[in-house]
Coordinates of C-alpha atoms in Angstrom, one line a residue:
Chain H
X705 CA 148.1 69.5 134.2
X706 CA 148.6 69.5 137.8
X707 CA 145.8 68.5 139.3
X708 CA 146.1 65.9 142.1
X709 CA 143.8 63.5 143.9
X710 CA 142.9 62.6 147.3
X711 CA 141.7 58.9 146.3
X712 CA 139.1 57.7 148.7
X713 CA 138.6 61.8 149.9
X714 CA 135.8 62.1 147.5
X715 CA 135.4 65.7 145.8
X716 CA 137.8 67.0 148.5
X717 CA 141.7 67.4 147.3
X718 CA 143.6 69.1 149.4
X719 CA 146.5 70.2 147.8
X720 CA 148.3 72.4 145.1
X721 CA 145.3 71.8 142.7
X722 CA 144.2 74.9 141.3
X723 CA 140.5 75.3 142.3
X724 CA 138.9 76.0 138.8
X725 CA 135.8 77.6 139.1
X726 CA 134.8 76.4 136.0
X727 CA 131.6 77.9 134.2
X728 CA 130.9 74.7 132.7
X729 CA 130.0 73.8 136.2
X730 CA 127.0 75.9 135.5
X731 CA 126.4 73.9 132.2
X732 CA 126.0 71.1 134.3
X733 CA 123.5 72.7 136.3
X734 CA 121.4 72.6 133.0
X735 CA 122.6 74.9 130.2
X736 CA 122.1 73.6 126.9
X737 CA 124.6 71.4 125.8
X738 CA 126.3 73.2 122.5
X739 CA 124.9 71.8 119.5
X740 CA 127.2 69.6 117.6
X741 CA 130.5 67.8 118.6
X742 CA 129.4 67.5 122.3
X743 CA 128.9 64.5 124.3
X744 CA 124.7 65.4 124.5
X745 CA 124.4 64.5 121.3
X746 CA 123.7 61.0 121.8
X747 CA 120.5 59.9 121.3
X748 CA 120.0 62.6 118.3
X749 CA 122.3 61.2 115.9
X750 CA 123.2 57.8 117.4
X751 CA 126.2 57.7 119.9
X752 CA 128.8 60.5 120.3
X753 CA 131.8 59.9 118.6
X754 CA 135.1 59.5 121.0
X755 CA 136.4 62.7 119.8
X756 CA 133.0 64.4 120.9
X757 CA 133.3 62.6 124.4
X758 CA 136.5 63.6 124.7
X759 CA 136.1 67.4 123.8
X760 CA 133.0 67.3 126.2
X761 CA 135.3 65.9 128.8
X762 CA 137.4 69.0 128.6
X763 CA 134.6 71.2 130.3
X764 CA 133.0 68.3 132.3
X765 CA 135.8 65.9 133.3
X766 CA 133.4 62.9 134.7
X767 CA 132.1 62.2 131.0
X768 CA 135.5 60.8 130.2
X769 CA 134.5 57.8 131.8
X770 CA 132.4 57.0 128.8
X771 CA 135.3 56.4 127.1
X772 CA 136.4 53.7 129.8
X773 CA 132.9 52.0 129.5
X774 CA 133.5 51.9 125.4
X775 CA 137.1 50.6 125.4
X776 CA 138.4 49.3 129.2
X777 CA 137.6 45.6 128.2
X778 CA 139.4 45.8 124.8
X779 CA 142.3 47.6 126.4
X780 CA 142.4 45.0 129.1
X781 CA 142.3 42.2 126.4
X782 CA 145.1 43.3 124.7
X783 CA 146.8 44.1 127.9
X784 CA 146.3 40.5 129.3
X785 CA 147.4 39.1 125.8
X786 CA 150.7 40.7 126.2
X787 CA 151.5 40.7 129.8
X788 CA 151.4 37.4 132.0
X789 CA 149.8 38.4 135.3
X790 CA 146.3 39.4 135.3
X791 CA 146.9 42.0 137.8
X792 CA 149.5 43.4 135.5
X793 CA 146.9 43.8 132.8
X794 CA 144.6 45.4 135.6
X795 CA 146.8 48.2 136.2
X796 CA 148.2 48.7 132.5
X797 CA 144.1 49.3 131.8
X798 CA 143.7 51.5 134.9
X799 CA 146.8 53.4 134.0
X800 CA 146.1 53.4 130.1
X801 CA 142.9 55.7 131.5
X802 CA 144.3 57.8 133.5
X803 CA 147.1 58.9 131.2
X804 CA 144.6 59.4 128.5
X805 CA 142.4 61.0 131.1
X806 CA 145.2 63.4 131.9
X807 CA 146.4 64.0 128.2
X808 CA 142.9 64.6 126.8
X809 CA 143.6 68.2 125.9
X810 CA 146.0 67.1 123.3
X811 CA 143.7 64.8 121.8
X812 CA 143.6 65.4 117.8
X813 CA 139.6 66.1 117.6
X814 CA 139.8 65.0 114.2
X815 CA 140.3 61.7 114.9
X816 CA 136.9 60.1 115.8
X817 CA 138.2 56.9 116.9
X818 CA 140.0 56.9 120.0
X819 CA 141.1 53.0 120.1
X820 CA 144.5 53.8 118.2
X821 CA 145.3 57.0 120.6
X822 CA 144.3 54.2 123.6
X823 CA 146.3 51.4 122.5
X824 CA 149.7 53.8 122.1
X825 CA 149.1 54.6 125.6
X826 CA 148.7 51.2 126.7
X827 CA 151.6 49.8 124.4
X828 CA 154.1 52.0 126.3
X829 CA 152.8 51.2 129.5
X830 CA 153.0 47.7 128.6
X831 CA 156.8 48.0 127.4
X832 CA 157.1 49.1 130.9
X833 CA 156.7 45.7 132.1
X834 CA 159.4 43.7 130.6
X835 CA 159.3 40.8 133.0
X836 CA 155.7 40.3 132.5
X837 CA 156.0 40.3 128.7
X838 CA 159.3 37.8 129.0
X839 CA 157.2 35.2 131.3
X840 CA 154.1 35.8 128.4
X841 CA 156.1 34.7 125.7
X842 CA 158.1 31.8 128.1
X843 CA 154.9 30.4 128.7
X844 CA 153.4 31.0 125.0
X845 CA 156.4 28.8 124.1
X846 CA 155.7 26.7 126.7
X847 CA 152.1 25.6 125.6
X848 CA 153.3 23.7 122.5
X849 CA 153.8 21.1 124.6
X850 CA 150.3 20.2 125.3
X851 CA 149.3 21.3 121.6
X852 CA 149.9 17.9 120.1
X853 CA 147.5 16.1 122.1
X854 CA 145.0 18.4 121.8
X855 CA 145.0 18.9 118.1
X856 CA 144.7 15.7 117.7
X857 CA 141.2 15.6 119.5
X858 CA 140.1 18.9 116.9
X859 CA 140.4 17.8 113.5
X860 CA 138.4 20.3 112.2
X861 CA 141.3 22.6 113.0
X862 CA 142.8 24.1 110.0
X863 CA 146.1 23.0 108.8
X864 CA 147.2 26.5 109.2
X865 CA 146.2 26.7 113.0
X866 CA 148.4 23.3 113.4
X867 CA 151.2 24.8 111.5
X868 CA 151.0 27.5 113.8
X869 CA 150.9 25.3 117.0
X870 CA 153.6 23.6 115.6
X871 CA 155.7 27.3 115.1
X872 CA 154.5 28.4 118.9
X873 CA 157.8 28.3 120.7
X874 CA 160.1 29.1 117.7
X875 CA 157.0 32.1 117.0
X876 CA 157.2 33.2 121.0
X877 CA 161.0 33.1 120.6
X878 CA 161.2 35.0 117.9
X879 CA 158.5 37.8 119.4
X880 CA 161.1 37.5 122.3
X881 CA 164.2 38.6 120.0
X882 CA 162.4 42.0 118.8
X883 CA 163.2 45.2 119.7
X884 CA 160.3 46.6 121.8
X885 CA 159.1 48.9 119.0
X886 CA 159.1 46.0 116.5
X887 CA 157.3 43.6 119.0
X888 CA 154.5 46.6 119.8
X889 CA 153.7 47.1 115.9
X890 CA 153.3 43.9 115.1
X891 CA 151.1 43.0 118.2
X892 CA 148.8 46.1 117.3
X893 CA 148.6 44.6 114.0
X894 CA 148.5 40.7 114.4
X895 CA 146.8 41.0 118.1
X896 CA 144.6 43.9 118.2
X897 CA 143.9 44.2 114.6
X898 CA 144.7 47.5 114.0
X899 CA 144.7 48.5 110.4
X900 CA 148.2 50.3 109.7
X901 CA 146.7 53.5 109.4
X902 CA 145.5 52.8 113.0
X903 CA 148.9 51.2 113.9
X904 CA 151.0 54.7 112.9
X905 CA 148.3 56.3 115.0
X906 CA 148.7 54.5 117.8
X907 CA 152.3 54.8 117.6
X908 CA 152.8 58.1 116.3
X909 CA 154.6 57.2 113.2
X910 CA 153.7 57.9 109.7
X911 CA 152.3 54.7 107.6
X912 CA 155.0 54.3 105.4
X913 CA 157.3 53.3 108.6
X914 CA 154.6 51.1 109.7
X915 CA 155.0 49.2 106.5
X916 CA 158.5 49.1 106.4
X917 CA 159.1 48.2 110.1
X918 CA 156.5 45.2 109.4
X919 CA 158.5 44.4 106.6
X920 CA 161.8 44.4 108.6
X921 CA 160.1 42.6 111.3
X922 CA 158.8 39.7 109.1
X923 CA 162.1 39.3 107.6
X924 CA 163.5 39.0 111.1
X925 CA 160.8 36.4 112.0
X926 CA 161.1 34.5 108.8
X927 CA 165.2 34.2 109.1
X928 CA 164.9 33.4 112.8
X929 CA 161.9 30.0 112.1
X930 CA 164.7 29.2 108.9
X931 CA 167.9 29.2 111.5
X932 CA 165.6 26.4 113.2
X933 CA 164.7 24.5 110.3
X934 CA 168.1 22.1 110.5
X935 CA 167.7 21.4 114.0
X936 CA 163.8 20.4 113.6
Chain D
X1188 CA 155.5 27.2 103.9
X1189 CA 154.6 30.6 102.3
X1190 CA 152.5 31.7 104.8
X1191 CA 152.8 35.5 106.1
X1192 CA 154.7 36.1 109.2
X1193 CA 151.9 38.2 110.5
X1194 CA 148.9 35.7 110.2
X1195 CA 151.4 33.2 112.0
X1196 CA 151.6 35.4 114.6
X1197 CA 148.2 36.0 114.5
X1198 CA 147.2 32.5 115.1
X1199 CA 149.4 32.1 118.3
X1200 CA 147.7 35.1 119.6
X1201 CA 146.9 33.7 124.0
X1202 CA 143.3 33.6 124.8
X1203 CA 142.6 35.7 127.4
X1204 CA 140.3 35.5 130.9
X1205 CA 137.5 38.2 131.1
X1206 CA 138.2 41.8 132.7
X1207 CA 137.7 40.7 136.5
X1208 CA 134.7 43.1 137.7
X1209 CA 136.2 44.2 140.9
X1210 CA 139.5 45.2 139.0
X1211 CA 137.3 47.2 136.4
X1212 CA 135.4 49.1 138.5
X1213 CA 138.2 49.8 140.9
X1214 CA 139.9 51.3 137.5
X1215 CA 136.8 53.2 136.8
X1216 CA 136.7 54.6 140.1
X1217 CA 140.2 55.6 139.8
X1218 CA 139.3 57.4 136.8
X1219 CA 136.3 59.4 138.6
X1220 CA 138.8 60.1 141.3
X1221 CA 141.1 61.8 138.9
X1222 CA 138.5 63.6 137.2
X1223 CA 136.8 64.7 140.7
X1224 CA 140.5 66.5 141.6
X1225 CA 140.1 68.0 138.4
X1226 CA 137.3 70.4 139.3
X1227 CA 137.2 70.1 142.9
X1228 CA 135.7 72.7 143.7
X1229 CA 132.1 70.9 142.2
X1230 CA 131.1 70.4 146.0
X1231 CA 130.9 73.8 146.6
X1232 CA 127.3 73.7 144.7
X1233 CA 126.8 70.2 146.1
X1234 CA 127.0 70.9 149.6
X1235 CA 124.9 72.7 151.9
X1236 CA 127.5 75.2 153.9
X1237 CA 127.3 75.2 157.6
X1238 CA 127.3 78.6 158.7
X1239 CA 128.9 79.6 161.8
X1240 CA 128.3 82.8 164.2
X1241 CA 130.7 86.0 163.8
X1242 CA 133.8 85.4 166.0
X1243 CA 133.5 82.0 166.3
X1244 CA 136.0 82.2 163.3
X1245 CA 138.4 84.1 165.4
X1246 CA 138.1 82.0 168.5
X1247 CA 138.8 78.5 166.5
X1248 CA 141.9 80.2 164.8
X1249 CA 143.6 81.4 167.7
X1250 CA 144.9 78.6 168.3
X1251 CA 147.5 78.9 165.9
X1252 CA 150.5 81.3 165.6
X1253 CA 149.2 82.3 161.9
X1254 CA 148.6 86.1 161.8
X1255 CA 144.2 86.3 161.2
X1256 CA 143.4 89.9 161.7
X1257 CA 139.8 90.7 161.4
X1258 CA 136.9 88.3 161.7
X1259 CA 134.1 87.3 159.3
X1260 CA 132.3 90.8 159.2
X1261 CA 132.0 93.1 156.9
X1262 CA 134.9 95.0 156.4
X1263 CA 136.8 93.9 153.5
X1264 CA 139.8 96.8 153.0
X1265 CA 142.4 96.0 150.6
X1266 CA 144.1 92.6 151.4
X1267 CA 147.8 92.6 151.7
X1268 CA 150.0 90.5 149.1
X1269 CA 152.3 88.0 150.2
X1270 CA 155.4 88.5 148.6
X1271 CA 158.3 87.1 150.5
X1272 CA 162.2 87.5 149.6
X1273 CA 163.3 85.0 146.5
X1274 CA 164.8 81.9 147.7
X1275 CA 168.2 82.0 148.7
X1276 CA 170.0 78.6 148.1
X1277 CA 170.5 77.0 151.6
X1278 CA 174.1 76.1 153.2
X1279 CA 172.8 72.8 153.3
X1280 CA 172.2 70.8 150.2
X1281 CA 168.8 69.1 149.7
X1282 CA 170.2 65.4 150.3
X1283 CA 171.8 66.4 153.3
X1284 CA 168.8 68.4 154.9
X1285 CA 166.5 64.9 153.6
X1286 CA 169.2 62.7 155.2
X1287 CA 168.7 64.4 158.6
X1288 CA 164.9 64.3 158.0
X1289 CA 165.2 60.6 157.6
X1290 CA 167.3 60.0 160.4
X1291 CA 165.1 62.0 162.5
X1292 CA 162.2 60.2 161.4
X1293 CA 163.3 57.3 164.1
X1294 CA 162.8 59.7 166.7
X1295 CA 158.9 59.8 166.5
X1296 CA 156.7 57.0 165.8
X1297 CA 152.8 57.0 166.7
X1298 CA 152.1 53.6 165.8
X1299 CA 148.3 53.8 166.0
X1300 CA 146.4 50.3 166.5
X1301 CA 144.2 49.3 163.7
X1302 CA 140.9 50.6 165.2
X1303 CA 142.1 53.8 166.0
X1304 CA 142.3 57.1 163.9
X1305 CA 145.4 59.1 162.7
X1306 CA 143.8 63.0 163.4
X1307 CA 146.0 65.5 161.5
X1308 CA 145.4 69.5 161.9
X1309 CA 146.5 72.1 159.4
X1310 CA 146.2 75.0 158.1
X1311 CA 146.7 75.7 154.2
X1312 CA 146.1 78.5 151.6
X1313 CA 146.3 77.3 147.8
X1314 CA 145.1 79.6 145.2
X1315 CA 141.8 79.4 143.9
X1316 CA 141.5 80.0 140.1
X1317 CA 138.6 81.2 138.3
X1318 CA 138.3 80.5 134.6
X1319 CA 136.4 83.1 132.3
X1320 CA 134.1 81.4 129.7
X1321 CA 131.3 82.9 127.4
X1322 CA 131.2 86.5 128.8
X1323 CA 129.9 84.6 132.1
X1324 CA 132.9 86.0 134.4
X1325 CA 136.0 87.2 134.7
X1326 CA 139.1 85.5 135.1
X1327 CA 140.4 85.8 138.6
X1328 CA 142.6 84.2 141.2
X1329 CA 142.6 84.7 144.9
X1330 CA 144.3 82.8 147.8
X1331 CA 141.9 80.8 149.6
X1332 CA 142.3 79.9 153.3
X1333 CA 141.6 77.2 155.6
X1334 CA 142.2 75.3 158.7
X1335 CA 141.8 71.3 158.3
X1336 CA 141.1 68.7 160.7
X1337 CA 141.0 65.2 159.2
X1338 CA 140.6 61.3 160.8
X1339 CA 141.7 58.6 159.0
X1340 CA 140.9 55.2 160.3
X1341 CA 144.3 53.5 160.8
X1342 CA 143.8 50.1 158.8
X1343 CA 141.1 52.0 156.3
X1344 CA 138.5 50.3 157.3
X1345 CA 136.3 52.4 159.2
X1346 CA 135.0 56.0 158.6
X1347 CA 137.1 59.0 158.9
X1348 CA 135.8 62.8 158.7
X1349 CA 137.2 65.8 157.8
X1350 CA 136.5 69.2 159.1
X1351 CA 137.0 72.2 156.9
X1352 CA 136.8 75.9 158.0
X1353 CA 137.1 78.4 155.9
X1354 CA 139.6 81.4 156.9
X1355 CA 139.7 85.1 155.3
X1356 CA 140.9 84.7 152.0
X1357 CA 144.4 86.7 150.1
X1358 CA 145.0 88.5 147.3
X1359 CA 146.6 86.3 144.9
X1360 CA 149.7 88.4 144.0
X1361 CA 149.1 90.5 140.9
X1362 CA 145.6 89.8 140.9
X1363 CA 142.5 92.0 142.8
X1364 CA 140.6 89.6 145.1
X1365 CA 136.9 88.7 143.7
X1366 CA 133.8 89.4 145.8
X1367 CA 133.1 85.8 145.5
X1368 CA 136.2 85.2 147.3
X1369 CA 134.6 86.1 150.5
X1370 CA 131.5 83.8 150.6
X1371 CA 133.2 80.8 152.2
X1372 CA 134.7 82.9 154.9
X1373 CA 133.9 81.7 158.1
X1374 CA 131.5 79.0 157.1
X1375 CA 132.5 75.1 158.2
X1376 CA 132.5 72.1 156.1
X1377 CA 131.8 68.5 157.8
X1378 CA 132.4 65.6 155.5
X1379 CA 132.3 61.8 156.0
X1380 CA 135.0 60.0 154.5
X1381 CA 133.6 56.7 153.4
X1382 CA 135.4 53.4 153.1
X1383 CA 135.7 52.8 149.4
X1384 CA 136.7 50.1 147.7
X1385 CA 140.9 51.2 147.0
X1386 CA 141.9 52.7 143.6
X1387 CA 145.0 51.2 142.1
X1388 CA 147.5 51.0 144.8
X1389 CA 149.7 53.2 143.7
X1390 CA 147.6 56.1 143.6
X1391 CA 146.5 55.6 147.2
X1392 CA 147.6 58.2 149.7
X1393 CA 145.2 57.6 152.5
X1394 CA 147.2 56.2 155.6
X1395 CA 146.3 52.3 155.4
X1396 CA 148.2 52.5 152.1
X1397 CA 150.9 54.5 153.2
X1398 CA 151.7 52.2 156.0
X1399 CA 152.7 49.5 153.5
X1400 CA 154.8 51.2 151.4
X1401 CA 158.6 50.1 150.8
X1402 CA 161.0 50.8 153.7
X1403 CA 163.8 50.9 151.8
X1404 CA 164.9 54.3 149.8
X1405 CA 165.1 52.0 146.6
X1406 CA 161.6 50.5 146.8
X1407 CA 160.2 54.2 147.8
X1408 CA 161.9 55.6 144.5
X1409 CA 160.2 53.0 142.4
X1410 CA 157.0 53.8 143.8
X1411 CA 157.3 57.5 143.5
X1412 CA 158.1 57.2 139.8
X1413 CA 155.4 54.1 139.1
X1414 CA 153.0 54.9 136.4
X1415 CA 152.9 57.7 133.8
X1416 CA 151.4 60.5 135.3
X1417 CA 150.7 62.2 132.1
X1418 CA 152.8 65.2 133.0
X1419 CA 155.8 66.8 130.8
X1420 CA 158.1 65.2 133.7
X1421 CA 158.6 61.9 135.4
X1422 CA 160.8 63.7 138.0
X1423 CA 157.9 66.5 138.8
X1424 CA 155.2 63.7 139.1
X1425 CA 157.6 62.2 141.5
X1426 CA 158.2 64.9 143.5
X1427 CA 154.7 65.9 143.3
X1428 CA 153.6 62.2 145.1
X1429 CA 156.1 62.7 147.8
X1430 CA 154.0 65.7 148.9
X1431 CA 150.9 63.8 148.4
X1432 CA 152.3 60.9 150.5
X1433 CA 152.8 63.5 153.5
X1434 CA 150.3 65.6 153.3
X1435 CA 147.5 65.8 155.7
X1436 CA 148.9 62.2 156.7
X1437 CA 151.1 60.4 159.3
X1438 CA 153.7 58.3 157.5
X1439 CA 155.2 55.3 159.8
X1440 CA 158.8 56.2 160.6
X1441 CA 160.3 53.3 158.3
X1442 CA 158.4 54.8 155.3
X1443 CA 159.0 58.5 156.2
X1444 CA 162.6 57.9 156.2
X1445 CA 162.9 56.1 153.0
X1446 CA 160.8 58.5 151.5
X1447 CA 163.0 61.2 152.5
X1448 CA 166.0 59.1 151.2
X1449 CA 163.9 58.8 147.8
X1450 CA 162.8 61.9 147.4
X1451 CA 166.9 63.4 147.7
X1452 CA 167.3 61.3 144.2
X1453 CA 165.0 63.3 142.2
X1454 CA 166.5 65.0 139.9
X1455 CA 166.1 68.9 140.2
X1456 CA 165.4 69.1 143.9
X1457 CA 167.4 71.6 145.6
X1458 CA 166.9 73.0 149.5
X1459 CA 166.7 77.1 150.4
X1460 CA 167.6 78.3 153.7
X1461 CA 164.5 81.0 154.1
X1462 CA 161.3 79.4 154.1
X1463 CA 158.2 79.7 156.3
X1464 CA 155.0 77.5 156.9
X1465 CA 151.6 79.1 157.0
X1466 CA 152.0 79.1 160.9
X1467 CA 155.1 81.5 160.4
X1468 CA 157.5 79.2 161.3
X1469 CA 161.0 79.1 159.9
X1470 CA 162.6 76.6 158.2
X1471 CA 164.3 74.9 155.4
X1472 CA 163.0 74.6 152.2
X1473 CA 163.5 71.9 149.8
X1474 CA 161.8 71.4 146.7
X1475 CA 162.0 71.8 142.7
X1476 CA 160.4 74.3 140.2
X1477 CA 157.5 73.0 139.0
X1478 CA 156.5 74.0 134.9
X1479 CA 154.1 76.5 136.2
X1480 CA 157.1 78.5 137.5
X1481 CA 156.2 78.0 141.3
X1482 CA 158.9 76.5 143.7
X1483 CA 157.0 74.0 145.6
X1484 CA 159.0 73.3 148.8
X1485 CA 158.7 71.3 152.0
X1486 CA 160.0 73.0 155.2
X1487 CA 161.6 71.6 157.5
X1488 CA 162.4 72.4 161.2
X1489 CA 166.3 73.7 160.8
X1490 CA 167.1 72.3 164.0
X1491 CA 164.8 69.1 164.6
X1492 CA 164.4 68.3 160.3
X1493 CA 160.7 68.0 161.4
X1494 CA 158.7 68.4 158.1
X1495 CA 156.4 71.8 159.3
X1496 CA 154.6 72.0 156.2
X1497 CA 154.8 72.9 152.5
X1498 CA 154.7 76.6 150.2
X1499 CA 154.6 77.6 147.0
X1500 CA 156.8 80.7 146.1
X1501 CA 156.8 82.0 142.1
X1502 CA 160.3 82.1 140.6
X1503 CA 159.3 82.2 136.9
X1504 CA 157.1 85.3 136.8
X1505 CA 156.1 84.6 133.4
X1506 CA 154.8 80.8 133.4
X1507 CA 153.1 82.0 137.0
X1508 CA 151.6 85.3 135.9
X1509 CA 152.6 86.4 139.3
X1510 CA 155.4 88.4 140.3
X1511 CA 158.8 86.6 141.5
X1512 CA 158.7 86.0 145.2
X1513 CA 155.1 85.7 145.6
X1514 CA 153.9 83.5 147.9
X1515 CA 151.1 81.5 146.0
X1516 CA 150.6 78.4 148.5
X1517 CA 151.2 77.8 152.4
X1518 CA 150.7 75.3 154.6
X1519 CA 151.6 74.4 158.4
X1520 CA 150.9 70.7 159.8
X1521 CA 149.9 71.5 163.1
X1522 CA 149.5 68.8 165.1
X1523 CA 149.5 65.1 164.2
X1524 CA 147.7 62.7 166.9
X1525 CA 146.4 58.8 167.4
X1526 CA 143.0 58.9 168.5
X1527 CA 140.5 56.3 169.3
X1528 CA 137.7 58.1 167.3
X1529 CA 136.5 60.0 164.8
X1530 CA 133.4 62.6 164.7
X1531 CA 130.2 61.4 163.4
X1532 CA 129.2 63.1 160.4
X1533 CA 125.5 63.1 158.7
X1534 CA 126.1 63.6 155.5
X1535 CA 124.0 62.5 152.5
X1536 CA 126.2 62.4 149.5
X1537 CA 129.2 60.9 150.8
X1538 CA 130.6 59.0 147.8
X1539 CA 133.4 57.0 146.6
X1540 CA 134.7 59.2 144.0

C-alpha cells in the first residue's frame, strides 16, 4: 500500500515503509509451497497460470517478475504501436508492470490470463500520452505517400490490403477523431486482437457495452470515410 | 466497399521495432526494486550482522541531541510510549512555509564535483510490522530506530556506501514491544551501494538523478505527478515523492526551491505549528494525512526554514490502530556534507535490485 523504494540502493529502503516481517520469508527458506494454485506448481501441471503467479507474489513479491517475463514483450509491442516514440513505449511498459505490481492484491484471481488486466493498465497509461499518440496517428496518415510505390512492387498484396493502404490517411484521421474510450476499445480489438470478453475485462466494462461502443465507433468511422468520398 | 471498419483499422496496424533489451532490462530492474521495497527486511536473513562491543553504541550516538537512555545491555524495562499532542494548525500556511523554504534554499548550495560524494547523516525511527500467519507468530509492531550515514556518488558513477547502526527500539503506541525487536539493537550494517543501470527516470531518487530534475516549480510538479503509483490518491503519491526526493539526499538549491514550490500546490497539504524532529529540534510541520490515518510532516526550522527532518503522527486512531497523537515515525537529517571518498565496504551480496 505504501511501500516506497530506493532504487539503486538495493534491499535497503529507508523510509516510511513498514518493515513487514512476513512469515512468507521463512517459506522462501524452504517451507513447502502450498499444494495448488501457487507459483511452485510449475513443472507439475505445466506452467502456472498468471493468476497463480500473482497469488504467489502476494507472499513472495519477487515472483511477480515472472509476469513481466511472460508479457512484457506483448505489452511493449502494443504500446509501441500506439505511441510514436520508442522511449515513451518503454516508459509505458515499465510503468504498466509497476502499477500492476502495486495493484496485484486486487487482482481477480478467477481470471487465469492476466493479459487483459495488463492491457487495461497500459491503455490508461497510453491515454496519458496524448501527444505521442497524436504524432503516431499523423505518422500513420503520412505513410500513405510511400504506400503506392511499395504496393506496385508487391503484387501478391491482397486487394483488401491495398484498400486499407489507400484508406490509411483517412483511417488515421478517423482514429484521431474518436474519443479516447472509443479508441482504446477499438485498438484493443483491432491491434491487440483481444476478444470482446477480454476487452471488456481490460477496460472494466460489461461485454454489452463493448458491443454497443464498437458498433457506435464503426458507424463514426464509416461516416467519416463517407464524408471524404466526394473530395477523393 | 463493405469491409468491416474494424478489419480496416486492423490492416493499418503499424509495425514495431522489438523491445530494446536495455530498456527491457531497466524495466525489470525497476520492478525488482519495487518488489524488494515490499519486504525490505529480507536483508535481515541475508546479511551477517556486525556486532559492536557494548558501549560503542552509546559512544556513537552521543553526537546527537537525541535522548538515548541505556545501551545495548540486557535491561529491558517497559519502554515509554511516544505520544505527543495532536497537531495544531500553524499560524503560517503551508504555502507560506514552503515559499520561505524555497527562498531559503538559495542560501545553501554545496555544488559537489562529479568525482565527490554527498554524505548525509541521519537518525530515524519507523514502524516495524510483523504480520501473523499460520500460527507461526503473532502480529506485532514496534518502532525501530537507526542512525544512518550514506555516501552517494555525485554523478552516480562511483560506488557509494551506507552505514546503519541499530539503536534501541521503542514501543509502537498501543502495542507491546516484541522480544525480537531488541535483536538488532547495537549492531552495525555496512552496505555497498553499487553503480546500477538506472531504473525508469521518474522513479529515481539518487543524487545523480535528483540534480538533473527540473529547476522550475511547474516542471517539478509534473515530475511529482509522473506515473500512476497504484495508490488511491495521486496527491498522496506526489507528497510521498517529495519526501523520497529530500530524504537522505542533497537536493541542489534550484531543484530544492522548485520542489518546495511544487509541494505547496499538492491538495491536502497544510502546516502545523508544533512539530519536532528525531533530534528534538522544534519546528513547523508541513504535511498531509495519508490513507493509513497518519499525518506525514516535513519539519522545517521555524527561523531559517531549513529542512530538519520528518515525522509521522497518528490522527485517525481507527485506521492507524494506534492512539491519536502518537508519534509513529520520526527522523532528523543531522548533517549534509560533501566529501572526497566513500568508505570501502567488503560485501559479497551487493546487487542491483
